[in-house]
Amino acid sequence: MTLCAGADARAGGWVLVLLKGGHLHAMERHRTFPDLLSRAQDAEVVTVDVPLGHDDPDGVKNKGRRACDISARRFVGPVADRIDLAPPPVLFTYPDRSQAVREATAKGWPTPSERLWSLRERMEEAQAAAQVDDRIVEVHPELSFHALLREETDRDHLVRPQATWDGLVERLGLLHKVGLRPARSFGGLGLVTPQDVLSATVTAWSALRVAERRALSFPETGEIRLWC
């Protein structure tokens, strides 16, 4: 049976969801990405929800914006702002976020969000691993949920953000439609947020789609792409 892994980055480490044969197999917390990869060593695809690269690192080609982020924003349409624009990597070398934001603003680049800034170590871990492991691909949970929505309903976009109760319940319902039912019985996730659990689960769903050669990619070609 095909084993696939979805990884959601959080300030304290990672949430890992493993699917085996399209069904939930394990849900776990891991402190480091190498630890997570050790657990997912037999997975055909490992999806992560942090930037793995940048096609305009110097900010001269497209004002520091990645083509994959722009393409993904078009796909989700009226809720495009839920897809962060990953800023040029140099901004993450600044000693504090306020300085990075000032520099980005001065140059007309995307600014590092609070979430991405808090996940700098997670990004470094995943990027280093992706250099030597071609199973690792980048996803965005909101993009994946919109792909799932379009596959299972006749709607185009999710009105409520995942952080709201309505948004959380709706996304959980979408996962249920494809037989994915995150539950406490899996154990090991009691201290993570519901959003982390949902994000890791839908990224694992995208990993399965990549493994089965039925995933969408944004853009359709190129070295830096978002999959769902």
Short mmCIF file of N, CA and C in Angstrom, two decimals, residues 68-166:
data_model
loop_
_atom_site.label_atom_id
_atom_site.label_comp_id
_atom_site.label_asym_id
_atom_site.label_seq_id
_atom_site.Cartn_x
_atom_site.Cartn_y
_atom_site.Cartn_z
N CYS A 68 4.97 30.72 -8.08
CA CYS A 68 4.03 29.72 -7.56
C CYS A 68 3.00 30.35 -6.63
N ASP A 69 3.41 31.32 -5.84
CA ASP A 69 2.47 31.99 -4.94
C ASP A 69 1.44 32.80 -5.73
N ILE A 70 1.90 33.48 -6.75
CA ILE A 70 1.00 34.28 -7.58
C ILE A 70 -0.01 33.37 -8.28
N SER A 71 0.48 32.25 -8.82
CA SER A 71 -0.40 31.30 -9.50
C SER A 71 -1.42 30.70 -8.54
N ALA A 72 -0.98 30.35 -7.34
CA ALA A 72 -1.89 29.78 -6.34
C ALA A 72 -2.94 30.79 -5.91
N ARG A 73 -2.55 32.04 -5.81
CA ARG A 73 -3.51 33.09 -5.44
C ARG A 73 -4.61 33.23 -6.49
N ARG A 74 -4.25 33.08 -7.74
CA ARG A 74 -5.26 33.14 -8.79
C ARG A 74 -6.26 31.99 -8.63
N PHE A 75 -5.78 30.84 -8.24
CA PHE A 75 -6.64 29.66 -8.10
C PHE A 75 -7.69 29.85 -7.00
N VAL A 76 -7.29 30.45 -5.88
CA VAL A 76 -8.24 30.61 -4.78
C VAL A 76 -9.06 31.90 -4.90
N GLY A 77 -8.72 32.73 -5.88
CA GLY A 77 -9.55 33.88 -6.23
C GLY A 77 -9.78 34.89 -5.13
N PRO A 78 -11.03 35.06 -4.70
CA PRO A 78 -11.37 36.15 -3.77
C PRO A 78 -10.76 36.02 -2.38
N VAL A 79 -10.17 34.89 -2.07
CA VAL A 79 -9.51 34.74 -0.76
C VAL A 79 -8.00 34.59 -0.95
N ALA A 80 -7.48 35.26 -1.97
CA ALA A 80 -6.08 35.14 -2.34
C ALA A 80 -5.13 35.50 -1.21
N ASP A 81 -5.55 36.42 -0.32
CA ASP A 81 -4.64 36.85 0.73
C ASP A 81 -4.35 35.76 1.76
N ARG A 82 -5.05 34.62 1.67
CA ARG A 82 -4.73 33.51 2.57
C ARG A 82 -3.47 32.76 2.13
N ILE A 83 -3.03 33.03 0.91
CA ILE A 83 -1.78 32.45 0.42
C ILE A 83 -0.68 33.48 0.64
N ASP A 84 0.19 33.22 1.60
CA ASP A 84 1.29 34.15 1.87
C ASP A 84 2.22 34.25 0.67
N LEU A 85 2.73 35.44 0.43
CA LEU A 85 3.80 35.62 -0.55
C LEU A 85 5.12 35.42 0.17
N ALA A 86 5.81 34.35 -0.16
CA ALA A 86 7.09 34.08 0.50
C ALA A 86 8.11 35.14 0.07
N PRO A 87 8.69 35.87 0.99
CA PRO A 87 9.64 36.93 0.63
C PRO A 87 11.01 36.36 0.26
N PRO A 88 11.87 37.18 -0.34
CA PRO A 88 13.22 36.73 -0.64
C PRO A 88 13.92 36.20 0.61
N PRO A 89 14.67 35.11 0.49
CA PRO A 89 15.29 34.46 1.65
C PRO A 89 16.20 35.37 2.47
N VAL A 90 16.82 36.37 1.83
CA VAL A 90 17.76 37.23 2.55
C VAL A 90 17.09 37.92 3.74
N LEU A 91 15.79 38.14 3.67
CA LEU A 91 15.10 38.84 4.76
C LEU A 91 15.12 38.04 6.05
N PHE A 92 15.24 36.73 5.94
CA PHE A 92 15.24 35.90 7.15
C PHE A 92 16.60 35.87 7.84
N THR A 93 17.58 36.58 7.27
CA THR A 93 18.89 36.68 7.91
C THR A 93 18.98 37.88 8.84
N TYR A 94 17.97 38.74 8.83
CA TYR A 94 17.98 39.91 9.71
C TYR A 94 17.75 39.49 11.16
N PRO A 95 18.29 40.25 12.11
CA PRO A 95 18.20 39.85 13.52
C PRO A 95 16.79 39.89 14.09
N ASP A 96 15.91 40.72 13.54
CA ASP A 96 14.54 40.75 14.04
C ASP A 96 13.59 41.05 12.90
N ARG A 97 12.33 40.70 13.09
CA ARG A 97 11.33 40.83 12.02
C ARG A 97 11.09 42.28 11.65
N SER A 98 11.09 43.19 12.62
CA SER A 98 10.81 44.59 12.31
C SER A 98 11.82 45.15 11.31
N GLN A 99 13.07 44.77 11.46
CA GLN A 99 14.09 45.23 10.53
C GLN A 99 13.88 44.62 9.15
N ALA A 100 13.51 43.34 9.13
CA ALA A 100 13.24 42.67 7.85
C ALA A 100 12.05 43.31 7.14
N VAL A 101 11.03 43.66 7.90
CA VAL A 101 9.84 44.29 7.32
C VAL A 101 10.19 45.66 6.74
N ARG A 102 11.01 46.42 7.45
CA ARG A 102 11.42 47.74 6.94
C ARG A 102 12.19 47.60 5.63
N GLU A 103 13.10 46.64 5.59
CA GLU A 103 13.89 46.43 4.38
C GLU A 103 13.00 46.01 3.21
N ALA A 104 12.08 45.08 3.48
CA ALA A 104 11.18 44.61 2.43
C ALA A 104 10.29 45.74 1.92
N THR A 105 9.77 46.53 2.83
CA THR A 105 8.90 47.64 2.45
C THR A 105 9.65 48.66 1.59
N ALA A 106 10.89 48.94 1.97
CA ALA A 106 11.69 49.90 1.22
C ALA A 106 11.95 49.44 -0.21
N LYS A 107 12.06 48.13 -0.39
CA LYS A 107 12.37 47.59 -1.72
C LYS A 107 11.13 47.14 -2.49
N GLY A 108 9.97 47.25 -1.87
CA GLY A 108 8.75 46.82 -2.54
C GLY A 108 8.58 45.32 -2.61
N TRP A 109 9.22 44.61 -1.69
CA TRP A 109 9.12 43.15 -1.63
C TRP A 109 7.99 42.72 -0.69
N PRO A 110 7.55 41.47 -0.78
CA PRO A 110 6.63 40.95 0.23
C PRO A 110 7.32 40.96 1.60
N THR A 111 6.58 41.25 2.63
CA THR A 111 7.16 41.23 3.98
C THR A 111 6.97 39.86 4.61
N PRO A 112 7.90 39.43 5.45
CA PRO A 112 7.75 38.14 6.12
C PRO A 112 6.61 38.19 7.13
N SER A 113 5.66 37.28 6.99
CA SER A 113 4.54 37.24 7.94
C SER A 113 5.05 36.79 9.31
N GLU A 114 4.26 37.05 10.33
CA GLU A 114 4.63 36.60 11.67
C GLU A 114 4.78 35.09 11.71
N ARG A 115 3.89 34.38 11.00
CA ARG A 115 3.97 32.92 10.99
C ARG A 115 5.29 32.45 10.38
N LEU A 116 5.62 32.95 9.19
CA LEU A 116 6.86 32.51 8.55
C LEU A 116 8.08 32.89 9.37
N TRP A 117 8.04 34.07 9.98
CA TRP A 117 9.18 34.49 10.80
C TRP A 117 9.39 33.53 11.97
N SER A 118 8.30 33.07 12.56
CA SER A 118 8.40 32.14 13.69
C SER A 118 8.85 30.75 13.26
N LEU A 119 8.79 30.49 11.95
CA LEU A 119 9.12 29.15 11.44
C LEU A 119 10.46 29.13 10.71
N ARG A 120 11.33 30.08 10.99
CA ARG A 120 12.60 30.14 10.27
C ARG A 120 13.39 28.85 10.40
N GLU A 121 13.46 28.30 11.60
CA GLU A 121 14.22 27.06 11.79
C GLU A 121 13.58 25.90 11.04
N ARG A 122 12.25 25.86 11.03
CA ARG A 122 11.55 24.80 10.31
C ARG A 122 11.85 24.90 8.81
N MET A 123 11.85 26.12 8.28
CA MET A 123 12.15 26.31 6.87
C MET A 123 13.56 25.82 6.54
N GLU A 124 14.52 26.18 7.38
CA GLU A 124 15.90 25.77 7.14
C GLU A 124 16.02 24.25 7.14
N GLU A 125 15.35 23.60 8.08
CA GLU A 125 15.38 22.14 8.15
C GLU A 125 14.82 21.51 6.88
N ALA A 126 13.65 21.98 6.48
CA ALA A 126 12.99 21.39 5.31
C ALA A 126 13.75 21.68 4.03
N GLN A 127 14.27 22.90 3.90
CA GLN A 127 15.01 23.26 2.70
C GLN A 127 16.29 22.44 2.57
N ALA A 128 16.98 22.23 3.67
CA ALA A 128 18.20 21.42 3.65
C ALA A 128 17.88 19.99 3.24
N ALA A 129 16.80 19.44 3.77
CA ALA A 129 16.43 18.07 3.45
C ALA A 129 16.00 17.94 1.99
N ALA A 130 15.28 18.93 1.49
CA ALA A 130 14.78 18.87 0.11
C ALA A 130 15.90 18.91 -0.91
N GLN A 131 17.05 19.46 -0.52
CA GLN A 131 18.19 19.50 -1.43
C GLN A 131 18.70 18.10 -1.78
N VAL A 132 18.48 17.14 -0.89
CA VAL A 132 19.03 15.80 -1.10
C VAL A 132 17.94 14.72 -1.13
N ASP A 133 16.68 15.11 -1.02
CA ASP A 133 15.59 14.14 -0.99
C ASP A 133 14.46 14.64 -1.89
N ASP A 134 14.35 14.05 -3.08
CA ASP A 134 13.37 14.55 -4.04
C ASP A 134 11.94 14.10 -3.76
N ARG A 135 11.74 13.39 -2.66
CA ARG A 135 10.37 13.06 -2.26
C ARG A 135 9.65 14.25 -1.65
N ILE A 136 10.42 15.24 -1.21
CA ILE A 136 9.86 16.37 -0.46
C ILE A 136 9.36 17.44 -1.43
N VAL A 137 8.08 17.78 -1.32
CA VAL A 137 7.50 18.80 -2.18
C VAL A 137 6.74 19.80 -1.33
N GLU A 138 6.58 20.99 -1.86
CA GLU A 138 5.92 22.07 -1.12
C GLU A 138 4.43 22.13 -1.42
N VAL A 139 3.66 22.35 -0.39
CA VAL A 139 2.21 22.53 -0.53
C VAL A 139 1.79 23.74 0.30
N HIS A 140 0.53 24.11 0.17
CA HIS A 140 -0.06 25.13 1.04
C HIS A 140 -1.42 24.59 1.46
N PRO A 141 -1.68 24.45 2.77
CA PRO A 141 -2.94 23.86 3.22
C PRO A 141 -4.19 24.51 2.62
N GLU A 142 -4.19 25.83 2.52
CA GLU A 142 -5.38 26.50 1.99
C GLU A 142 -5.58 26.17 0.52
N LEU A 143 -4.50 26.07 -0.22
CA LEU A 143 -4.58 25.67 -1.62
C LEU A 143 -5.11 24.24 -1.73
N SER A 144 -4.61 23.36 -0.86
CA SER A 144 -5.07 21.97 -0.86
C SER A 144 -6.55 21.87 -0.52
N PHE A 145 -6.99 22.64 0.47
CA PHE A 145 -8.40 22.60 0.84
C PHE A 145 -9.28 23.12 -0.31
N HIS A 146 -8.80 24.09 -1.06
CA HIS A 146 -9.59 24.57 -2.19
C HIS A 146 -9.65 23.53 -3.31
N ALA A 147 -8.56 22.81 -3.52
CA ALA A 147 -8.59 21.72 -4.50
C ALA A 147 -9.56 20.63 -4.05
N LEU A 148 -9.55 20.33 -2.77
CA LEU A 148 -10.47 19.33 -2.21
C LEU A 148 -11.92 19.81 -2.34
N LEU A 149 -12.15 21.09 -2.06
CA LEU A 149 -13.49 21.65 -2.19
C LEU A 149 -14.02 21.50 -3.61
N ARG A 150 -13.18 21.81 -4.59
CA ARG A 150 -13.63 21.75 -5.98
C ARG A 150 -13.83 20.31 -6.44
N GLU A 151 -13.08 19.39 -5.84
CA GLU A 151 -13.23 17.98 -6.21
C GLU A 151 -14.50 17.38 -5.64
N GLU A 152 -14.89 17.83 -4.45
CA GLU A 152 -16.01 17.21 -3.74
C GLU A 152 -17.32 17.99 -3.79
N THR A 153 -17.27 19.25 -4.24
CA THR A 153 -18.48 20.08 -4.30
C THR A 153 -18.49 20.85 -5.62
N ASP A 154 -19.54 21.64 -5.82
CA ASP A 154 -19.60 22.50 -7.01
C ASP A 154 -19.23 23.94 -6.68
N ARG A 155 -18.53 24.14 -5.56
CA ARG A 155 -18.13 25.48 -5.14
C ARG A 155 -16.67 25.75 -5.49
N ASP A 156 -16.33 27.04 -5.53
CA ASP A 156 -14.99 27.45 -5.94
C ASP A 156 -14.07 27.84 -4.79
N HIS A 157 -14.64 28.39 -3.71
CA HIS A 157 -13.75 28.83 -2.64
C HIS A 157 -14.43 28.74 -1.28
N LEU A 158 -13.60 28.67 -0.25
CA LEU A 158 -14.05 28.59 1.14
C LEU A 158 -14.20 30.01 1.68
N VAL A 159 -15.40 30.34 2.12
CA VAL A 159 -15.67 31.71 2.56
C VAL A 159 -14.99 32.02 3.88
N ARG A 160 -15.09 31.12 4.85
CA ARG A 160 -14.57 31.38 6.19
C ARG A 160 -13.12 30.91 6.33
N PRO A 161 -12.28 31.69 6.98
CA PRO A 161 -10.90 31.27 7.24
C PRO A 161 -10.86 30.05 8.16
N GLN A 162 -9.79 29.30 8.07
CA GLN A 162 -9.65 28.10 8.89
C GLN A 162 -9.62 28.43 10.38
N ALA A 163 -9.19 29.63 10.73
CA ALA A 163 -9.08 30.00 12.14
C ALA A 163 -10.43 30.23 12.80
N THR A 164 -11.50 30.35 12.01
CA THR A 164 -12.83 30.52 12.58
C THR A 164 -13.48 29.17 12.82
N TRP A 165 -14.48 29.14 13.71
CA TRP A 165 -15.17 27.88 14.00
C TRP A 165 -15.86 27.34 12.74
N ASP A 166 -16.58 28.22 12.01
CA ASP A 166 -17.24 27.78 10.79
C ASP A 166 -16.24 27.23 9.78
#
